[in-house]
Short mmCIF file of C-alpha atoms and ligand atoms in Angstrom, two decimals:
data_model
loop_
_atom_site.label_atom_id
_atom_site.label_comp_id
_atom_site.label_asym_id
_atom_site.label_seq_id
_atom_site.Cartn_x
_atom_site.Cartn_y
_atom_site.Cartn_z
CA MET A 1 -11.84 41.10 -9.71
CA ILE A 2 -13.78 41.02 -13.12
CA LEU A 3 -15.44 44.42 -11.95
CA ILE A 4 -12.40 46.09 -10.82
CA TRP A 5 -10.72 44.84 -14.15
CA GLN A 6 -13.49 46.41 -16.14
CA ALA A 7 -13.60 49.55 -14.27
CA LEU A 8 -9.94 49.98 -15.06
CA ALA A 9 -9.87 49.10 -18.24
CA LEU A 10 -12.84 51.68 -18.80
CA TYR A 11 -10.79 54.41 -16.98
CA VAL A 12 -7.43 53.74 -18.94
CA ASN A 13 -9.43 53.44 -22.00
CA ASN A 14 -6.46 52.06 -24.02
CA PRO A 15 -6.89 48.86 -25.73
CA PHE A 16 -3.21 48.42 -26.16
CA VAL A 17 -2.65 48.27 -22.30
CA LEU A 18 -5.83 46.85 -20.78
CA PRO A 19 -8.84 45.46 -23.07
CA THR A 20 -12.16 45.66 -21.80
CA LEU A 21 -14.29 42.71 -20.66
CA GLU A 22 -16.35 42.75 -23.63
CA ALA A 23 -13.49 42.66 -26.24
CA VAL A 24 -11.70 39.75 -24.32
CA LEU A 25 -15.10 37.84 -24.06
CA SER A 26 -15.97 38.24 -28.03
CA VAL A 27 -12.36 36.32 -28.57
CA LEU A 28 -13.26 33.89 -26.08
CA LEU A 29 -16.71 33.26 -26.99
CA LYS A 30 -15.72 32.73 -30.63
CA PRO A 31 -13.03 29.99 -30.33
CA THR A 32 -13.31 28.60 -33.46
CA ALA A 33 -12.69 31.88 -35.48
CA ASP A 34 -9.39 32.36 -37.19
CA ILE A 35 -7.28 34.74 -35.40
CA LEU A 36 -4.71 37.13 -37.54
CA GLY A 37 -4.17 33.99 -39.82
CA SER A 38 -2.57 31.67 -37.24
CA GLY A 39 -5.23 29.55 -36.64
CA SER A 40 -8.51 29.65 -34.00
CA LEU A 41 -8.20 29.81 -30.09
CA LEU A 42 -9.42 26.04 -30.05
CA GLU A 43 -6.97 24.76 -32.80
CA ASN A 44 -4.10 26.34 -31.07
CA ALA A 45 -5.32 25.08 -27.78
CA ARG A 46 -5.77 21.41 -29.10
CA LEU A 47 -2.27 21.44 -30.33
CA SER A 48 -0.95 22.50 -27.03
CA LEU A 49 -2.80 19.89 -25.15
CA VAL A 50 -1.47 17.44 -27.73
CA ARG A 51 2.17 18.34 -26.78
CA VAL A 52 1.65 18.52 -23.21
CA THR A 53 -0.26 15.04 -22.88
CA LEU A 54 2.88 13.76 -25.15
CA GLY A 55 5.43 14.94 -22.70
CA PHE A 56 3.72 14.20 -20.04
CA LEU A 57 3.11 10.48 -20.87
CA ILE A 58 6.70 10.28 -21.97
CA ALA A 59 7.71 11.58 -18.36
CA ALA A 60 5.43 9.21 -16.70
CA PHE A 61 6.56 6.30 -18.45
CA LEU A 62 10.21 6.90 -17.53
CA ALA A 63 9.64 8.26 -14.27
CA VAL A 64 7.21 5.70 -12.50
CA PRO A 65 9.31 2.45 -13.04
CA LEU A 66 12.57 4.46 -12.18
CA GLY A 67 10.64 6.10 -9.32
CA VAL A 68 9.48 2.40 -8.01
CA ALA A 69 13.39 0.92 -8.61
CA ILE A 70 14.63 4.12 -6.56
CA GLY A 71 12.08 3.44 -3.69
CA ARG A 72 12.30 -0.08 -3.45
CA TRP A 73 15.79 -1.00 -4.03
CA GLU A 74 19.08 0.50 -2.40
CA VAL A 75 21.27 0.30 -5.14
CA PHE A 76 19.55 2.46 -7.29
CA LYS A 77 18.63 4.95 -4.78
CA ASP A 78 22.54 5.55 -4.05
CA VAL A 79 23.27 5.85 -7.89
CA SER A 80 20.44 7.95 -8.96
CA GLU A 81 20.74 9.89 -5.86
CA GLY A 82 23.54 12.42 -6.91
CA LEU A 83 22.49 12.36 -10.36
CA ILE A 84 18.84 13.60 -9.20
CA SER A 85 19.69 16.24 -6.87
CA SER A 86 22.21 18.01 -9.56
CA LEU A 87 19.67 17.65 -12.11
CA ARG A 88 16.60 18.78 -10.53
CA PRO A 89 17.32 22.24 -9.42
CA VAL A 90 17.79 23.31 -13.17
CA PRO A 91 14.60 24.45 -14.70
CA PRO A 92 13.25 22.95 -17.61
CA LEU A 93 13.29 26.20 -19.51
CA ALA A 94 16.97 26.44 -18.97
CA TRP A 95 17.22 23.27 -21.15
CA VAL A 96 15.92 25.14 -24.20
CA PRO A 97 19.07 26.10 -25.88
CA LEU A 98 20.56 22.54 -25.36
CA ALA A 99 16.96 20.92 -26.76
CA MET A 100 17.41 23.12 -29.75
CA ALA A 101 20.87 21.99 -30.15
CA TRP A 102 19.81 18.42 -29.96
CA LEU A 103 16.55 18.01 -31.09
CA LYS A 104 16.31 21.17 -33.43
CA ILE A 105 13.37 23.81 -33.32
CA GLY A 106 9.96 21.70 -33.33
CA LEU A 107 7.98 19.10 -31.86
CA ALA A 108 10.60 17.06 -30.41
CA SER A 109 12.38 19.78 -28.41
CA MET A 110 9.45 21.11 -26.96
CA VAL A 111 8.12 17.70 -25.89
CA PHE A 112 11.74 16.95 -24.55
CA ILE A 113 11.27 20.13 -22.28
CA ILE A 114 7.75 19.26 -20.88
CA ALA A 115 8.75 16.05 -20.27
CA LEU A 116 11.56 17.17 -18.02
CA GLY A 117 9.28 19.55 -16.37
CA ALA A 118 6.75 16.69 -15.42
CA PHE A 119 9.58 14.00 -14.53
CA PHE A 120 11.03 15.15 -11.34
CA PRO A 121 7.67 15.54 -9.52
CA ILE A 122 6.57 11.85 -10.75
CA LEU A 123 9.87 10.65 -9.79
CA LEU A 124 10.12 11.67 -6.74
CA SER A 125 6.58 11.21 -5.38
CA THR A 126 6.84 7.54 -6.83
CA ALA A 127 10.01 6.72 -5.03
CA GLN A 128 8.62 8.41 -1.68
CA GLY A 129 5.16 6.57 -2.22
CA VAL A 130 6.75 3.20 -2.47
CA ARG A 131 9.16 3.80 0.41
CA GLY A 132 6.07 4.53 2.59
CA VAL A 133 4.07 1.16 1.50
CA LYS A 134 3.10 -0.69 4.75
CA ARG A 135 5.74 -3.23 5.82
CA SER A 136 2.75 -5.35 7.40
CA TRP A 137 0.97 -5.07 3.86
CA GLN A 138 4.04 -6.69 2.03
CA GLU A 139 4.37 -9.05 4.41
CA ALA A 140 1.02 -10.40 4.65
CA VAL A 141 1.12 -10.85 1.12
CA SER A 142 4.52 -11.98 0.85
CA MET A 143 3.05 -14.58 3.25
CA MET A 144 0.69 -15.75 0.44
CA GLY A 145 3.78 -16.84 -1.45
CA ALA A 146 4.24 -13.97 -3.56
CA GLY A 147 7.50 -13.21 -5.35
CA GLU A 148 9.02 -10.12 -5.99
CA VAL A 149 6.79 -9.29 -9.23
CA HIS A 150 3.64 -10.05 -7.35
CA LEU A 151 4.50 -7.89 -4.60
CA ILE A 152 5.34 -4.83 -6.81
CA THR A 153 2.05 -5.28 -8.86
CA LYS A 154 -0.08 -6.42 -5.87
CA VAL A 155 1.04 -4.31 -3.11
CA ILE A 156 3.84 -1.85 -4.03
CA LEU A 157 2.16 -0.02 -6.95
CA PRO A 158 -1.38 0.00 -5.62
CA GLY A 159 -0.07 0.96 -2.24
CA SER A 160 1.70 3.90 -3.57
CA ALA A 161 -0.56 5.07 -6.38
CA PRO A 162 -2.14 7.86 -4.32
CA GLU A 163 1.58 9.50 -4.03
CA ILE A 164 2.26 8.45 -7.73
CA TRP A 165 -1.02 10.37 -8.60
CA THR A 166 -0.14 13.40 -6.72
CA GLY A 167 2.77 13.24 -8.68
CA MET A 168 1.31 13.14 -11.93
CA ARG A 169 -0.87 16.12 -10.71
CA VAL A 170 1.95 18.40 -10.03
CA GLY A 171 3.87 17.11 -12.96
CA PHE A 172 1.27 18.02 -15.28
CA GLY A 173 0.66 21.50 -13.61
CA ILE A 174 4.23 22.20 -14.57
CA ALA A 175 4.37 20.54 -18.00
CA TRP A 176 1.69 22.82 -18.69
CA MET A 177 3.64 25.80 -17.78
CA CYS A 178 6.35 24.66 -19.90
CA VAL A 179 4.36 24.04 -23.05
CA VAL A 180 2.90 27.76 -22.76
CA ALA A 181 6.71 28.73 -22.17
CA ALA A 182 8.21 26.65 -24.80
CA GLU A 183 5.56 27.72 -27.63
CA MET A 184 6.80 31.34 -27.06
CA LEU A 185 10.28 30.25 -28.28
CA PRO A 186 11.18 31.96 -31.59
CA GLY A 187 10.83 29.30 -34.40
CA THR A 188 7.31 28.12 -33.07
CA SER A 189 4.29 28.70 -35.07
CA SER A 190 1.48 27.26 -33.35
CA GLY A 191 0.18 26.64 -29.98
CA LEU A 192 -1.63 28.90 -27.08
CA GLY A 193 1.67 30.17 -26.33
CA TYR A 194 2.71 31.08 -29.94
CA LEU A 195 -0.92 32.65 -30.24
CA ILE A 196 -0.39 35.20 -27.35
CA MET A 197 3.34 35.85 -28.34
CA TYR A 198 2.01 36.68 -31.89
CA ALA A 199 -1.03 38.53 -31.00
CA TYR A 200 1.31 40.55 -28.59
CA GLY A 201 3.46 41.32 -31.56
CA TRP A 202 0.03 43.06 -33.57
CA GLY A 203 -0.87 44.80 -30.41
CA GLN A 204 -4.13 42.57 -29.99
CA ILE A 205 -3.95 42.82 -26.25
CA GLN A 206 -7.56 41.29 -25.75
CA VAL A 207 -6.40 38.31 -27.51
CA VAL A 208 -3.44 37.95 -25.48
CA VAL A 209 -5.62 38.06 -22.14
CA ALA A 210 -8.23 35.99 -24.12
CA GLY A 211 -5.49 33.41 -24.41
CA MET A 212 -4.19 33.86 -20.92
CA VAL A 213 -7.65 32.98 -19.67
CA ALA A 214 -8.05 30.00 -21.85
CA ILE A 215 -4.49 28.63 -20.49
CA GLY A 216 -5.78 29.28 -16.97
CA ILE A 217 -8.90 27.47 -17.72
CA LEU A 218 -7.35 24.69 -19.21
CA GLY A 219 -5.07 24.31 -16.40
CA ILE A 220 -7.65 24.31 -13.91
CA LEU A 221 -9.80 22.00 -15.70
CA ILE A 222 -7.07 19.40 -15.72
CA ASP A 223 -6.42 20.07 -12.02
CA ARG A 224 -9.77 19.22 -11.34
CA PHE A 225 -9.92 16.13 -13.27
CA PHE A 226 -6.65 15.04 -11.20
CA ILE A 227 -8.27 15.79 -8.00
CA ALA A 228 -11.72 14.05 -9.20
CA VAL A 229 -10.18 10.65 -9.93
CA GLU A 230 -8.14 10.87 -6.54
CA ARG A 231 -11.15 11.31 -4.87
CA LYS A 232 -12.92 8.54 -6.36
CA TRP A 233 -9.79 6.07 -6.24
CA PHE A 234 -8.04 6.66 -3.48
CA SER A 235 -10.51 7.61 -0.78
CA TRP A 236 -8.72 4.77 1.05
CA ARG A 237 -5.81 7.02 1.83
CA ALA A 238 -7.58 8.77 4.15
CA TYR A 239 -8.18 5.97 6.46
CA GLU A 240 -4.74 4.53 6.45
CA ARG A 241 -1.39 5.16 7.60
CA MET B 1 -19.55 -27.14 6.98
CA VAL B 2 -16.44 -29.34 6.31
CA LEU B 3 -13.38 -28.03 4.91
CA LEU B 4 -10.99 -30.79 5.23
CA GLU B 5 -9.72 -30.94 1.61
CA GLY B 6 -7.00 -29.13 2.25
CA ILE B 7 -5.43 -31.05 5.05
CA ARG B 8 -2.01 -32.46 5.21
CA ALA B 9 0.32 -34.13 7.51
CA MET B 10 2.37 -31.47 9.09
CA LYS B 11 5.04 -31.17 11.61
CA LEU B 12 6.89 -28.08 12.73
CA GLU B 13 10.05 -28.25 14.35
CA LEU B 14 12.36 -25.60 15.81
CA LYS B 15 16.00 -26.82 16.13
CA GLY B 16 18.04 -24.57 18.23
CA ILE B 17 16.79 -21.25 17.43
CA THR B 18 18.70 -18.37 18.23
CA LYS B 19 18.23 -14.93 17.28
CA GLU B 20 20.47 -11.96 17.54
CA PHE B 21 19.49 -8.46 16.51
CA ASP B 22 22.49 -5.73 15.75
CA GLN B 23 21.82 -3.10 17.88
CA GLY B 24 23.57 -0.74 15.93
CA ASN B 25 26.41 0.12 18.30
CA GLY B 26 28.51 -3.05 17.22
CA ASN B 27 26.94 -5.42 19.75
CA ASN B 28 24.38 -7.94 19.27
CA ALA B 29 21.37 -8.34 21.39
CA VAL B 30 20.35 -11.86 21.89
CA ILE B 31 16.73 -11.85 21.87
CA LEU B 32 16.02 -15.79 21.47
CA GLN B 33 18.14 -18.52 22.74
CA ASP B 34 18.27 -22.15 21.65
CA ILE B 35 14.64 -22.47 21.41
CA SER B 36 13.90 -26.19 20.24
CA LEU B 37 10.04 -27.16 20.09
CA GLN B 38 7.80 -29.47 18.06
CA ILE B 39 4.50 -28.60 16.89
CA ASN B 40 2.41 -31.51 15.45
CA GLU B 41 -0.69 -31.68 12.81
CA GLN B 42 -3.76 -30.07 14.51
CA GLU B 43 -1.90 -29.19 17.53
CA VAL B 44 -2.87 -25.59 18.95
CA VAL B 45 0.02 -24.18 21.03
CA GLY B 46 -0.20 -20.85 22.89
CA ILE B 47 3.21 -18.89 23.34
CA LEU B 48 3.11 -16.49 26.54
CA GLY B 49 6.17 -14.50 28.25
CA PRO B 50 6.67 -11.35 29.49
CA SER B 51 6.68 -8.06 27.06
CA GLY B 52 9.67 -7.93 24.70
CA CYS B 53 10.97 -11.49 25.60
CA GLY B 54 10.80 -12.32 21.58
CA LYS B 55 7.60 -14.08 21.16
CA THR B 56 6.71 -12.05 18.20
CA THR B 57 10.45 -12.32 16.87
CA LEU B 58 9.87 -16.17 17.59
CA LEU B 59 6.51 -16.17 15.27
CA ARG B 60 8.52 -14.27 12.77
CA VAL B 61 11.02 -16.73 12.40
CA ILE B 62 8.65 -19.59 12.39
CA ALA B 63 6.99 -17.82 9.54
CA GLY B 64 10.18 -17.19 7.31
CA LEU B 65 9.97 -13.22 7.89
CA GLU B 66 12.98 -13.55 9.78
CA GLN B 67 15.89 -15.66 9.66
CA PRO B 68 17.62 -17.19 12.66
CA THR B 69 20.87 -16.04 13.65
CA HIS B 70 21.73 -19.94 14.54
CA GLY B 71 19.41 -23.13 14.39
CA GLN B 72 16.57 -24.02 11.98
CA VAL B 73 13.10 -24.07 11.32
CA LEU B 74 11.62 -27.50 9.71
CA LEU B 75 8.25 -27.69 8.15
CA ASP B 76 7.74 -31.24 7.42
CA GLY B 77 11.52 -31.72 7.09
CA GLU B 78 12.14 -28.71 4.98
CA ALA B 79 13.90 -25.81 6.09
CA VAL B 80 11.83 -22.39 6.16
CA THR B 81 14.10 -19.91 4.52
CA LYS B 82 11.23 -17.43 3.49
CA PRO B 83 7.65 -17.01 3.72
CA SER B 84 5.50 -19.27 2.07
CA ALA B 85 1.79 -20.08 1.57
CA ARG B 86 2.08 -23.35 3.47
CA MET B 87 1.69 -21.02 6.43
CA GLY B 88 -1.07 -18.41 7.16
CA MET B 89 -0.10 -15.58 9.15
CA ILE B 90 -2.67 -13.31 11.10
CA PHE B 91 -0.92 -10.18 12.22
CA GLN B 92 -1.77 -8.06 15.42
CA GLU B 93 -2.92 -5.13 13.15
CA HIS B 94 -5.06 -7.09 10.27
CA ALA B 95 -2.93 -5.81 7.38
CA LEU B 96 -5.72 -6.13 5.34
CA LEU B 97 -5.22 -4.19 1.52
CA PRO B 98 -7.31 -0.97 2.06
CA TRP B 99 -7.80 -0.46 -1.62
CA ARG B 100 -9.01 -3.79 -2.24
CA SER B 101 -12.79 -5.12 -1.03
CA VAL B 102 -12.81 -7.80 1.67
CA LEU B 103 -13.79 -10.36 -0.88
CA ASP B 104 -10.87 -9.16 -2.90
CA ASN B 105 -8.26 -9.42 -0.05
CA VAL B 106 -9.35 -12.90 0.68
CA SER B 107 -8.89 -13.97 -2.89
CA LEU B 108 -5.92 -12.16 -3.59
CA GLY B 109 -3.71 -15.37 -2.75
CA LEU B 110 -5.78 -17.50 -5.34
CA GLU B 111 -5.24 -14.61 -7.65
CA MET B 112 -1.72 -14.91 -7.39
CA GLN B 113 -2.07 -18.54 -8.05
CA GLU B 114 -3.94 -17.80 -11.71
CA MET B 115 -7.01 -19.50 -10.38
CA SER B 116 -10.01 -18.30 -12.34
CA ARG B 117 -12.11 -15.08 -11.29
CA LYS B 118 -15.45 -17.39 -10.64
CA GLU B 119 -13.49 -20.04 -8.70
CA ARG B 120 -11.51 -17.90 -6.34
CA GLN B 121 -14.53 -15.78 -5.48
CA GLU B 122 -16.69 -18.82 -4.67
CA LYS B 123 -13.75 -20.40 -2.80
CA ALA B 124 -13.02 -16.44 -0.66
CA MET B 125 -16.90 -16.42 -0.09
CA LYS B 126 -17.04 -20.21 1.56
CA TYR B 127 -14.10 -19.12 3.68
CA LEU B 128 -16.01 -15.67 4.61
CA GLU B 129 -18.98 -17.75 5.64
CA LEU B 130 -16.76 -19.68 7.93
CA VAL B 131 -15.87 -16.56 9.78
CA GLY B 132 -19.38 -15.04 9.46
CA LEU B 133 -18.48 -12.63 7.08
CA GLN B 134 -20.44 -13.06 4.18
CA GLU B 135 -22.60 -9.92 4.35
CA SER B 136 -19.50 -7.67 4.01
CA ALA B 137 -17.62 -9.26 1.28
CA HIS B 138 -18.00 -6.30 -1.12
CA SER B 139 -17.11 -3.76 2.03
CA ARG B 140 -13.54 -1.95 2.11
CA PRO B 141 -11.26 -2.86 5.25
CA TYR B 142 -12.09 0.43 6.79
CA GLU B 143 -15.67 0.20 6.88
CA LEU B 144 -15.68 -3.14 9.03
CA SER B 145 -15.39 -2.83 13.01
CA GLY B 146 -11.91 -4.18 14.47
CA GLY B 147 -13.50 -7.68 15.11
CA MET B 148 -14.52 -7.82 11.54
CA ARG B 149 -11.39 -6.76 10.14
CA GLN B 150 -9.55 -9.82 12.21
CA ARG B 151 -12.13 -12.09 11.01
CA ALA B 152 -11.43 -11.13 7.50
CA ALA B 153 -7.52 -11.65 7.95
CA VAL B 154 -8.48 -15.01 9.53
CA ALA B 155 -10.37 -15.84 6.21
CA ARG B 156 -7.55 -14.39 4.11
CA ALA B 157 -5.10 -16.82 5.86
CA LEU B 158 -7.08 -19.79 5.56
CA VAL B 159 -8.19 -19.53 2.08
CA LEU B 160 -4.71 -20.77 0.86
CA GLU B 161 -5.57 -23.87 2.94
CA PRO B 162 -2.15 -24.01 4.89
CA SER B 163 -1.48 -26.70 7.45
CA LEU B 164 -0.36 -24.13 9.93
CA LEU B 165 -1.73 -20.52 11.09
CA LEU B 166 0.10 -18.20 12.95
CA MET B 167 -1.37 -15.27 15.20
CA ASP B 168 0.57 -12.73 16.87
CA GLU B 169 -1.62 -11.15 19.44
CA PRO B 170 -4.85 -11.12 17.16
CA PHE B 171 -7.44 -10.26 19.33
CA SER B 172 -5.79 -7.92 21.63
CA ALA B 173 -7.12 -4.92 20.29
CA LEU B 174 -11.01 -6.16 20.61
CA ASP B 175 -13.20 -5.70 23.44
CA PRO B 176 -13.64 -8.52 25.79
CA GLN B 177 -16.95 -9.35 24.32
CA THR B 178 -16.16 -9.63 20.80
CA ARG B 179 -12.91 -11.15 21.85
CA LYS B 180 -14.46 -14.28 23.70
CA GLN B 181 -16.67 -14.63 20.42
CA ILE B 182 -13.89 -14.66 18.06
CA GLN B 183 -11.97 -17.15 20.10
CA GLU B 184 -14.92 -19.36 20.43
CA ASP B 185 -15.07 -19.19 16.57
CA ILE B 186 -11.44 -19.93 16.51
CA ILE B 187 -12.08 -23.33 18.02
CA ARG B 188 -14.81 -23.87 15.89
CA ILE B 189 -12.81 -22.99 12.59
CA GLN B 190 -10.01 -25.22 14.44
CA GLU B 191 -11.84 -28.06 14.52
CA THR B 192 -13.68 -27.78 10.93
CA THR B 193 -10.39 -27.34 9.01
CA ALA B 194 -7.68 -28.94 11.06
CA LYS B 195 -5.23 -26.47 11.29
CA ALA B 196 -2.43 -26.54 13.62
CA ILE B 197 -2.19 -23.13 15.57
CA VAL B 198 0.50 -21.35 16.93
CA PHE B 199 -0.60 -18.09 18.58
CA VAL B 200 0.88 -15.34 21.07
CA THR B 201 -0.83 -13.73 23.42
CA HIS B 202 -0.74 -11.89 26.68
CA SER B 203 -3.92 -13.10 28.11
CA VAL B 204 -3.38 -16.13 30.01
CA GLU B 205 -7.40 -16.80 29.69
CA GLU B 206 -7.10 -16.70 26.11
CA ALA B 207 -4.07 -19.02 26.17
CA ILE B 208 -5.95 -21.69 28.51
CA PHE B 209 -8.95 -21.56 26.57
CA LEU B 210 -7.47 -22.05 22.89
CA ALA B 211 -4.16 -24.22 23.70
CA ASP B 212 -3.34 -28.14 23.64
CA ARG B 213 0.00 -26.78 25.00
CA LEU B 214 1.58 -23.54 26.36
CA VAL B 215 4.90 -22.47 25.82
CA ILE B 216 6.21 -19.92 28.51
CA LEU B 217 9.05 -17.92 27.42
CA SER B 218 11.52 -16.40 29.89
CA ALA B 219 12.94 -12.87 29.14
CA LYS B 220 16.37 -11.66 27.72
CA PRO B 221 17.36 -13.86 26.35
CA GLY B 222 13.99 -15.50 25.34
CA ARG B 223 14.50 -19.24 26.31
CA VAL B 224 11.54 -21.85 26.72
CA GLN B 225 11.25 -21.64 30.65
CA GLU B 226 8.22 -24.17 30.93
CA LEU B 227 6.26 -26.17 28.45
CA LEU B 228 2.63 -27.21 29.90
CA GLU B 229 -0.13 -29.25 28.54
CA VAL B 230 -3.82 -28.18 28.61
CA LYS B 231 -5.85 -31.06 29.66
CA LEU B 232 -9.02 -29.64 29.84
CA GLU B 233 -12.06 -31.17 28.02
CA ARG B 234 -13.47 -28.93 25.16
CA PRO B 235 -15.71 -26.80 25.27
CA ARG B 236 -13.89 -25.26 27.90
CA ASP B 237 -15.34 -23.47 30.73
CA ARG B 238 -13.72 -20.57 31.80
CA MET B 239 -15.04 -20.67 35.28
CA SER B 240 -14.44 -24.12 35.96
CA PRO B 241 -12.11 -24.95 39.13
CA GLN B 242 -9.80 -26.68 36.60
CA PHE B 243 -9.65 -23.99 34.78
CA LEU B 244 -9.36 -21.56 37.10
CA GLU B 245 -6.52 -23.64 38.95
CA MET B 246 -4.61 -23.86 35.44
CA ARG B 247 -4.85 -20.04 35.17
CA GLU B 248 -3.45 -19.74 38.80
CA ARG B 249 -0.48 -21.76 37.87
CA VAL B 250 0.26 -20.23 34.90
CA LEU B 251 0.03 -16.70 36.30
CA GLY B 252 2.52 -18.06 38.99
CA LEU B 253 5.12 -19.26 36.40
CA LEU B 254 4.95 -15.80 34.39
CA GLY B 255 4.87 -13.57 37.78
CA GLY B 256 7.80 -15.44 39.26
CA GLY B 257 9.45 -16.21 35.96
N1 ATP C 1 14.19 -5.97 13.66
C1 ATP C 1 15.01 -5.64 15.05
N2 ATP C 1 16.11 -5.23 15.02
C2 ATP C 1 16.55 -4.88 16.37
N3 ATP C 1 15.75 -5.29 17.36
C3 ATP C 1 14.75 -6.17 17.12
C4 ATP C 1 14.09 -6.11 16.01
N4 ATP C 1 12.98 -6.81 16.39
C5 ATP C 1 12.67 -7.00 17.73
N5 ATP C 1 14.06 -6.28 18.25
C6 ATP C 1 14.00 -6.71 19.74
O1 ATP C 1 13.67 -7.75 20.11
C7 ATP C 1 12.91 -7.76 21.37
C8 ATP C 1 11.98 -8.99 21.34
O2 ATP C 1 10.90 -8.00 20.63
P1 ATP C 1 9.57 -8.67 20.13
O3 ATP C 1 8.66 -8.09 19.56
O4 ATP C 1 9.88 -10.27 19.84
O5 ATP C 1 8.97 -9.10 21.61
P2 ATP C 1 7.35 -9.68 22.25
O6 ATP C 1 7.65 -10.54 22.92
O7 ATP C 1 6.70 -9.75 21.06
O8 ATP C 1 6.84 -8.10 22.76
P3 ATP C 1 5.61 -7.73 23.12
O9 ATP C 1 4.98 -8.45 24.07
O10 ATP C 1 5.59 -6.35 23.81
O11 ATP C 1 4.68 -7.91 22.05
C9 ATP C 1 12.98 -6.28 21.76
O12 ATP C 1 13.97 -5.68 22.77
C10 ATP C 1 12.85 -5.71 20.41
O13 ATP C 1 13.36 -4.19 20.63
MG1 MG C 2 4.83 -8.52 20.18
#
């Protein structure tokens, strides 16, 4: 893949269309160097990560309790079903104009878009996980005299944790795409998404490609983290159900 | 080992228990009809009956996991309307929480009573010793054999010191050798902890080996067809003429029922 790229780049011989491997690497290997006065690769990556984490956490704090409620109590399910099925198909980025109208351009509207992207996957897999918690587990624990609070904290949450975690993994992936896209919108002045749009404007395609590679690598690393935690904590899942 | 500190006087009464299930087509199926029984302190009662006659349902009604359509379950004179720690239940399929170690499964009930970590681990360990599982305290349930899982479930039910233990075909999935061993352990445990036990089984031999009294249910609707006392000396010998005679008699009742 890399070889084909390099061969093609040499063949095209036009840095404005396809930069060579060396050009891209030289950007990637100096992550702290300032790029066209818009900050370093590392600095912009850090900003993107902060935004995505913020949006993701907000989404998780809202989606997990709501997902538990929907999965556990019929009332919530009936009320929320219509709302969810009508809102979910709208891509997070379609909310951009509304987000800008409500929250102005800046951190708040970006975080809103990111949170929206992460929200539904977490909500739906939490609800599904809660519904799938074995009845015999709940009954066994209620035979110990557990009330609803204990049932939720000792059975429902740990029992659906693997699904919640999977929802978070998917949600974070979507949030990561959303942050990059949101940073490309006019009015932003930092982040990896901004950096590649800005470099594109200056015809610095090697920076664009380096930025894309950085986005990809960070995305993969985060996903790996989610998978590693899943293997460590939720290995029981493979033996049950 | 003596674990008698938890015993209290206990009396379980079933008064005219009828249970109907909505079949979804507007009709109600009567599963249990007018079952009245009394179970005394330290008594071991076995429930037998054809498949589908409502044995599990009866046990769940006693446990408070299911509400009777008519009638009442009284534990020490108080109506049972929801599950409580005064009864311990051992499910056919162990129902241990796979994300917790065996020890943490057993101590969960104590954890919810806000007992300190040290205290509850000590107590849980004591009951794991009673069922011979101290070595596996830190294993996960899925790392254990079927027999060990059921032992863990027994320890978990006992740790809260209920006055009554309910068991729904607890050993039916075990091989005959393990099953015999665990039956003998149950007798030993019953003697050291002085629990009353109500259990469901398909094995007439198991029922006679364990029980002081047998309840034979008839099918559709489930009613008490026969109440029998098992007046055999303990320890019981499965090969003794009296045992075999009793077995023939119960098999006859079940077959002809
Ligand atoms: N929640 C329920 N809703 C509707 N019908 C039920 C429900 N639970 C049990 N039944 C019905 O009640 C009847 C008795 O079931 P139960 O499980 O108590 O029988 P059982 O005697 O334990 O049978 P087995 O020996 O096969 O375990 C069955 O016909 C079953 O279909
Ligand atoms: Mg049954």
